[in-house]
XYZ file of C-alpha atoms in Angstrom:
395
model
C -2.057 10.672 -13.841
C -1.194 9.498 -17.363
C -1.229 5.787 -16.478
C -4.568 5.833 -14.640
C -6.638 2.708 -15.234
C -9.601 3.951 -13.188
C -10.847 7.508 -12.781
C -13.581 8.644 -10.417
C -14.905 12.136 -11.103
C -17.276 14.135 -8.911
C -18.872 11.068 -7.327
C -21.824 11.529 -4.975
C -24.146 8.960 -3.443
C -27.305 9.763 -1.484
C -29.448 6.954 -0.082
C -33.180 7.545 0.226
C -36.461 7.817 -1.677
C -35.560 10.891 -3.729
C -31.764 11.387 -3.797
C -31.832 14.004 -6.554
C -33.975 16.326 -4.438
C -31.311 16.337 -1.736
C -28.376 17.244 -3.969
C -28.889 21.038 -3.666
C -28.370 20.696 0.099
C -25.273 18.592 -0.486
C -23.800 21.177 -2.853
C -24.548 23.898 -0.296
C -22.175 22.087 2.037
C -24.746 20.866 4.542
C -23.430 18.185 6.874
C -24.336 14.523 6.717
C -26.182 14.768 10.040
C -28.126 17.866 8.980
C -29.228 16.237 5.731
C -30.380 13.120 7.547
C -32.321 15.116 10.142
C -33.966 17.394 7.588
C -34.703 14.987 4.733
C -34.360 11.435 6.021
C -31.724 10.780 3.364
C -28.213 9.514 4.064
C -25.196 11.057 2.373
C -22.965 8.112 1.497
C -20.316 9.741 -0.700
C -19.465 13.370 -1.300
C -17.388 14.815 -4.138
C -15.006 11.890 -4.612
C -12.267 12.438 -7.195
C -9.481 9.902 -7.507
C -7.303 8.043 -9.996
C -5.965 4.516 -9.685
C -2.916 3.466 -11.671
C -2.641 0.227 -13.561
C -0.896 -2.419 -11.463
C -1.038 -0.666 -8.084
C -2.589 -1.686 -4.773
C -4.868 1.211 -3.888
C -6.134 1.040 -0.314
C -9.313 2.824 0.767
C -9.722 3.105 4.509
C -11.779 4.801 7.155
C -13.926 4.143 10.189
C -17.283 2.396 10.046
C -19.711 4.619 8.153
C -16.965 6.496 6.306
C -18.197 5.303 2.903
C -15.340 2.976 1.976
C -17.498 -0.091 1.209
C -20.044 2.103 -0.554
C -17.277 3.453 -2.765
C -15.837 0.091 -3.794
C -19.283 -1.123 -4.825
C -19.503 1.725 -7.319
C -16.591 0.415 -9.371
C -18.587 -2.568 -10.649
C -21.953 -0.820 -10.261
C -23.327 -2.923 -7.461
C -24.310 0.596 -6.380
C -25.014 3.403 -8.853
C -23.992 6.969 -7.978
C -26.402 9.852 -7.570
C -23.961 12.038 -9.500
C -20.539 11.543 -11.046
C -18.606 9.288 -13.379
C -16.515 6.134 -13.058
C -14.215 5.497 -16.004
C -12.302 2.258 -16.528
C -9.769 2.512 -19.344
C -11.698 5.545 -20.553
C -15.081 3.780 -20.601
C -17.812 5.341 -18.465
C -19.307 2.327 -16.710
C -22.544 4.267 -16.157
C -23.107 4.144 -19.914
C -22.864 0.352 -20.163
C -25.985 -1.520 -21.225
C -27.225 -4.348 -18.963
C -25.557 -6.930 -21.210
C -22.317 -4.932 -21.370
C -22.345 -4.544 -17.589
C -22.683 -8.305 -17.108
C -19.741 -8.879 -19.438
C -17.754 -6.166 -17.632
C -18.320 -7.860 -14.267
C -17.454 -11.291 -15.614
C -14.213 -10.372 -17.339
C -12.882 -7.025 -16.068
C -13.345 -7.141 -12.292
C -13.393 -9.819 -9.607
C -14.435 -9.291 -6.011
C -13.164 -10.868 -2.779
C -15.553 -10.544 0.149
C -14.930 -10.263 3.882
C -16.955 -13.343 4.758
C -15.530 -15.433 1.965
C -18.790 -15.658 -0.080
C -18.257 -19.314 -0.960
C -21.001 -21.632 -2.187
C -21.346 -24.299 0.537
C -22.829 -26.971 -1.753
C -19.944 -26.813 -4.233
C -16.496 -28.306 -3.820
C -13.492 -26.062 -3.344
C -12.432 -26.694 -6.938
C -15.882 -25.798 -8.259
C -15.950 -22.662 -6.111
C -12.657 -21.509 -7.595
C -13.869 -22.318 -11.108
C -17.252 -20.646 -10.629
C -16.343 -17.431 -12.442
C -15.036 -19.404 -15.397
C -18.257 -21.416 -15.495
C -20.230 -18.173 -15.764
C -17.913 -17.083 -18.572
C -18.783 -20.275 -20.450
C -15.404 -21.989 -20.179
C -15.664 -25.764 -20.647
C -15.464 -27.956 -17.560
C -12.083 -29.522 -18.309
C -10.360 -26.186 -18.928
C -11.844 -24.467 -15.908
C -10.929 -27.408 -13.645
C -7.343 -27.214 -14.865
C -7.146 -23.453 -14.306
C -8.833 -23.691 -10.908
C -6.328 -26.327 -9.816
C -3.444 -24.056 -10.824
C -4.820 -21.211 -8.721
C -5.416 -23.489 -5.741
C -1.748 -24.403 -5.939
C -0.818 -20.719 -6.219
C -2.568 -19.919 -2.918
C -1.156 -22.963 -1.124
C -4.210 -25.239 -1.243
C -3.004 -28.025 -3.497
C -4.924 -31.200 -2.651
C -7.988 -29.422 -1.237
C -10.020 -29.344 -4.447
C -12.483 -32.069 -3.436
C -13.104 -30.612 0.022
C -16.106 -28.429 0.809
C -15.968 -24.948 2.396
C -17.264 -26.184 5.759
C -14.268 -28.514 6.009
C -11.786 -25.634 5.782
C -10.512 -23.143 8.324
C -11.321 -19.461 7.979
C -7.908 -18.738 6.513
C -8.243 -21.556 4.010
C -11.695 -20.337 2.990
C -10.289 -16.883 2.354
C -7.567 -18.397 0.183
C -10.291 -20.105 -1.837
C -12.026 -16.744 -2.255
C -8.787 -15.173 -3.459
C -8.123 -18.056 -5.863
C -11.649 -17.715 -7.262
C -11.120 -14.011 -7.934
C -7.767 -14.630 -9.612
C -9.045 -17.558 -11.670
C -11.210 -15.343 -13.882
C -8.026 -13.544 -15.011
C -9.742 -10.218 -14.351
C -7.404 -7.243 -14.497
C -8.956 -5.547 -11.461
C -9.501 -7.091 -8.015
C -11.942 -5.511 -5.563
C -11.153 -6.651 -2.023
C -13.686 -5.462 0.556
C -12.192 -6.041 4.027
C -11.087 -9.392 2.638
C -8.852 -10.267 5.606
C -10.733 -8.521 8.414
C -12.469 -11.663 9.711
C -9.208 -13.591 10.106
C -7.095 -14.122 13.202
C -4.037 -11.826 13.334
C -1.495 -14.519 12.411
C -3.553 -15.849 9.483
C -4.265 -12.287 8.422
C -0.558 -11.520 8.278
C 0.043 -14.673 6.229
C -2.671 -13.665 3.768
C -1.119 -10.213 3.426
C 2.239 -11.843 2.678
C 0.626 -14.078 0.089
C -1.185 -11.213 -1.588
C 2.050 -9.225 -1.868
C 3.902 -12.266 -3.230
C 1.209 -12.880 -5.841
C 1.161 -9.211 -6.776
C 4.896 -9.327 -7.496
C 4.124 -11.893 -10.203
C 0.695 -10.803 -11.450
C 0.729 -6.988 -11.281
C -3.037 -6.758 -10.892
C -4.808 -3.505 -10.126
C -6.140 -4.067 -6.617
C -8.597 -1.871 -4.741
C -8.401 -2.936 -1.119
C -10.789 -1.817 1.627
C -9.720 -1.880 5.268
C -10.254 -0.085 8.570
C -6.793 -1.143 9.779
C -4.025 1.393 9.176
C -1.251 -1.155 9.752
C -2.741 -3.278 6.974
C -3.087 -0.237 4.729
C 0.529 0.804 5.301
C 1.773 -2.698 4.627
C -0.187 -3.350 1.446
C -0.873 -0.021 -0.184
C 1.100 1.677 -2.916
C -1.258 4.572 -2.202
C -3.897 5.115 0.462
C -7.142 7.095 0.437
C -8.744 7.975 3.780
C -12.479 8.674 3.931
C -14.528 10.438 6.584
C -18.308 10.895 6.436
C -18.265 9.999 2.750
C -15.571 12.532 1.801
C -11.965 11.933 0.753
C -9.829 13.702 3.366
C -6.361 12.567 2.259
C -4.747 10.535 -0.483
C -1.074 9.667 -0.777
C 1.686 7.120 -0.327
C 2.024 5.369 3.035
C 4.913 7.703 3.864
C 2.811 10.772 3.001
C -0.020 9.592 5.224
C 2.244 8.663 8.111
C 4.553 11.670 8.139
C 2.253 14.364 6.781
C -1.331 13.830 7.996
C -3.671 16.338 6.380
C -5.758 17.077 9.469
C -6.507 16.011 13.039
C -8.691 13.136 11.838
C -5.827 11.552 9.894
C -3.353 12.390 12.666
C -5.532 10.431 15.099
C -5.307 7.434 12.768
C -1.517 7.447 12.592
C -0.544 8.496 16.111
C -0.235 4.956 17.493
C 1.448 3.387 14.469
C 4.829 1.777 15.089
C 6.778 3.838 12.581
C 9.833 1.616 12.825
C 7.797 -1.226 11.325
C 6.140 0.926 8.678
C 8.918 3.156 7.321
C 11.996 2.220 5.328
C 15.476 3.696 5.524
C 15.068 5.672 2.301
C 12.178 7.646 3.834
C 14.353 9.036 6.641
C 17.900 9.012 5.270
C 19.602 12.291 4.422
C 22.170 13.117 1.714
C 25.704 12.043 2.577
C 27.361 15.106 4.131
C 30.990 14.244 3.404
C 32.077 12.155 0.417
C 35.821 11.649 0.019
C 37.354 10.892 -3.380
C 40.866 9.524 -3.791
C 43.369 7.962 -1.381
C 45.050 11.009 0.200
C 44.870 11.225 3.998
C 45.452 14.979 3.962
C 42.767 15.537 1.337
C 40.360 13.435 3.399
C 41.109 15.424 6.562
C 40.555 18.652 4.648
C 37.191 17.374 3.382
C 36.116 16.482 6.925
C 37.235 19.885 8.185
C 35.308 21.732 5.493
C 32.177 19.670 6.171
C 32.524 20.044 9.942
C 32.255 16.263 10.334
C 33.994 13.552 12.320
C 33.116 10.848 9.784
C 33.041 10.694 6.002
C 32.478 8.145 3.262
C 35.205 7.201 0.822
C 33.748 6.824 -2.659
C 34.880 6.135 -6.195
C 32.365 7.945 -8.336
C 29.097 6.824 -6.748
C 30.512 3.543 -5.428
C 30.870 3.231 -1.660
C 34.356 2.106 -0.572
C 34.282 2.587 3.189
C 33.851 4.895 6.182
C 36.668 7.112 7.468
C 36.965 8.896 10.797
C 38.951 12.008 11.642
C 40.605 10.127 14.486
C 41.917 7.257 12.343
C 43.118 9.631 9.635
C 45.024 11.794 12.132
C 46.823 8.671 13.376
C 47.730 7.460 9.878
C 51.490 6.797 9.427
C 51.520 8.185 5.892
C 49.380 9.996 3.348
C 47.858 6.933 1.703
C 44.445 5.613 2.728
C 44.439 1.825 2.908
C 41.992 -0.743 4.282
C 43.451 -0.505 7.791
C 42.119 3.050 8.128
C 38.524 2.133 7.284
C 36.055 1.897 10.140
C 34.087 -1.291 10.779
C 30.645 0.051 9.960
C 27.546 -1.788 8.773
C 25.906 -0.667 5.559
C 22.119 -0.501 5.302
C 19.861 -0.941 2.291
C 17.438 1.826 1.260
C 14.458 -0.547 1.415
C 15.280 -1.969 4.857
C 12.690 -1.373 7.557
C 13.862 1.077 10.184
C 13.157 -1.507 12.870
C 15.856 -3.769 11.436
C 18.617 -1.127 11.467
C 18.047 0.440 14.892
C 20.686 -1.766 16.627
C 23.395 -0.870 14.089
C 22.466 2.804 14.301
C 22.760 2.829 18.087
C 26.046 0.907 18.111
C 27.771 3.136 15.540
C 29.086 6.537 16.682
C 28.746 8.087 13.242
C 26.114 7.881 10.520
C 25.478 4.623 8.690
C 26.075 4.553 4.940
C 22.962 3.718 2.926
C 24.135 1.584 0.018
C 22.123 0.188 -2.891
C 22.339 -3.369 -4.239
C 24.795 -2.237 -6.906
C 27.081 -0.629 -4.331
C 26.166 3.016 -4.851
C 26.107 5.370 -1.874
C 22.527 6.666 -1.598
C 22.779 8.699 1.589
C 23.346 8.369 5.304
C 21.278 7.350 8.321
C 22.003 9.088 11.608
C 20.693 8.707 15.132
C 19.272 12.209 14.902
C 17.136 11.395 11.870
C 15.806 8.280 13.589
C 14.944 10.194 16.742
C 13.174 12.826 14.662
C 10.952 10.430 12.749
C 10.315 7.956 15.574
C 9.602 10.669 18.111
C 6.437 12.692 18.454
C 5.891 13.409 14.766
C 8.037 16.505 14.434
C 8.371 15.800 10.720
C 4.662 16.226 10.152
C 3.859 19.122 7.961
C 1.535 21.782 9.236
C -1.855 21.154 7.690
């Protein structure tokens, strides 16, 4: 990946009194349970290789004990690896001196914790400004910046409150504002929304996505919730027993699980709420140029179709049916021959277009914002992807 901001290469972590002595067993391929039983050491991470692009939300997920929280703590060296390298913009963080590491943590990365991690004796404003205070920013400047970030997360007017006076959702917003206030390029979010009620959690996800549209931070987000991962992640990494079992886009993970472990994760996901039209649309099977009825009928005949799309270049003009064309009084296609058919956008969620798909006898045209025909959406393609996973590739 040419635009990788973070690279992890051959990362291993063993917890115990003498981790190095256990590495030969790890490299032999011994299981986590065997290593624990034989040596008393715990294998936390095993042969992790990954790259994270600048400006993406990279979600790391897995069950409890999978190693996801252990992994995120390696990025800012809260935990040091037993073997391997972590490079940020080409700099190996393992080679940083203590002073360089402190500076790296203050300016390069910010962390948002699951349980908010706020200082109860400080006001909300001072909590948000805390990272700037550590950086040495003067009080007036950091108060001004902290106030701006409180407004950005919807907490204008709460600066003089204390954490105990806020709801859980409000406290998490303070934690997010504090992380953003340092202007760090990289955000580490360790199950940041997991302690919130479902409605507040959804609101926080919306807010994070809205902020990301403006800020383009590089965000490493830890979760055990696949729905959250699918909603937030540009790419997703799934861990099991400290190993990376699959990495890919949400669509890759959902439609092409690498093994039974990943398949078990995705089997209960509501695909209609997770997938967009462009992930299931197919190329338009019959595109009709010009205004000749006979030419249009010939195109339908050759394609073996009852419906086709009239286009001018790539621009969508309308949907034609064999039936309406056969009843045309002349050889010129006018607006009266066009079917009343809804168009759908490529980025629309499948859930939102199901009614139109069911009510339309032919395929729906998928049309971009600039009016170009991108493809078609049929009932058959919806049934295929929303059914029992017949699109999954054989692992």
